[in-house]
Amino acid sequence: ISYKKYWRFRMIIVIRIIFQTLTLIVIADALVSFVLPPFHSVRVFLDKIVDPMLAPIRRFVPSLGGMDFSPIVLIILLELIEFLILQLF
């Protein structure tokens, strides 16, 4: 394997790990919001990571019947961004 192919392969792995981790954090935040009180330390930690990404989406996606669909939209956007970035490699 040439150095250039090795570098490319490693970058793809790093990008995929970053986006998979972000997706898991969004899912964890959504699930934790059902069982933990708002000021629990785990929930506060996850909210600090996820809320800045969800805030712009929440302006455009209304909650329907008390259900917040913005995490689903965020996961779809993360997958799309990951796909587009990986197409550059």
Coordinates of C-alpha atoms in Angstrom, one line a residue:
I1 CA 0.0 0.0 0.0
S2 CA 1.4 3.4 -0.9
Y3 CA 1.5 6.2 1.6
K4 CA -1.2 8.1 -0.3
K5 CA -3.7 5.2 -0.2
Y6 CA -2.8 4.5 3.5
W7 CA -3.5 8.2 4.4
R8 CA -6.8 8.2 2.5
F9 CA -7.9 5.0 4.1
R10 CA -7.1 6.4 7.6
M11 CA -8.9 9.7 6.9
I12 CA -12.0 7.8 5.8
I13 CA -12.0 5.7 9.1
V14 CA -11.5 8.8 11.2
I15 CA -14.4 10.6 9.5
R16 CA -16.7 7.6 9.8
I17 CA -15.8 7.3 13.5
I18 CA -16.5 11.0 14.2
F19 CA -19.9 10.9 12.5
Q20 CA -20.9 7.6 14.1
T21 CA -20.0 8.9 17.5
L22 CA -22.1 12.1 16.9
T23 CA -25.0 10.0 15.8
L24 CA -24.8 7.8 18.9
I25 CA -24.6 10.9 21.1
V26 CA -27.8 12.3 19.5
I27 CA -29.6 9.0 20.0
A28 CA -28.3 8.8 23.6
D29 CA -29.5 12.3 24.3
A30 CA -32.9 11.6 22.9
L31 CA -33.3 8.4 25.0
V32 CA -31.9 9.9 28.2
S33 CA -34.4 12.8 27.9
F34 CA -37.2 10.4 28.5
V35 CA -35.8 8.9 31.7
L36 CA -33.6 11.5 33.4
P37 CA -34.6 14.8 35.0
P38 CA -33.4 17.9 33.0
F39 CA -30.6 18.8 35.5
H40 CA -29.1 15.4 35.8
S41 CA -25.3 15.6 35.0
V42 CA -25.4 13.0 32.2
R43 CA -28.3 14.8 30.5
V44 CA -26.7 18.2 30.9
F45 CA -23.4 16.9 29.4
L46 CA -25.2 15.4 26.4
D47 CA -27.4 18.5 25.9
K48 CA -24.3 20.7 25.8
I49 CA -23.0 18.6 22.9
V50 CA -26.3 18.1 21.0
D51 CA -28.3 21.3 21.6
P52 CA -26.1 23.6 19.5
M53 CA -26.7 21.2 16.5
L54 CA -30.5 20.9 17.2
A55 CA -31.2 24.6 17.8
P56 CA -31.2 25.6 14.1
I57 CA -33.3 22.5 13.1
R58 CA -35.9 23.2 15.8
R59 CA -36.5 26.6 14.2
F60 CA -37.8 24.9 11.1
V61 CA -39.2 21.5 12.4
P62 CA -42.1 22.0 14.7
S63 CA -42.8 19.5 17.4
L64 CA -46.0 17.5 16.7
G65 CA -48.1 16.4 19.6
G66 CA -45.3 17.0 22.1
M67 CA -42.8 14.8 20.0
D68 CA -39.6 16.5 18.9
F69 CA -38.5 15.2 15.5
S70 CA -35.4 17.4 15.3
P71 CA -33.0 14.6 16.5
I72 CA -34.2 12.4 13.5
V73 CA -33.6 15.3 11.1
L74 CA -30.2 15.8 12.7
I75 CA -29.2 12.2 12.2
I76 CA -30.3 12.3 8.6
L77 CA -28.3 15.5 8.1
L78 CA -25.2 13.9 9.8
E79 CA -25.5 10.9 7.4
L80 CA -25.8 13.2 4.4
I81 CA -22.8 15.3 5.4
E82 CA -20.7 12.2 6.1
F83 CA -21.6 10.8 2.7
L84 CA -20.7 14.1 1.0
I85 CA -17.4 14.4 2.8
L86 CA -16.5 10.8 2.0
Q87 CA -17.2 11.5 -1.7
L88 CA -14.3 14.0 -1.6
F89 CA -12.0 11.1 -0.9

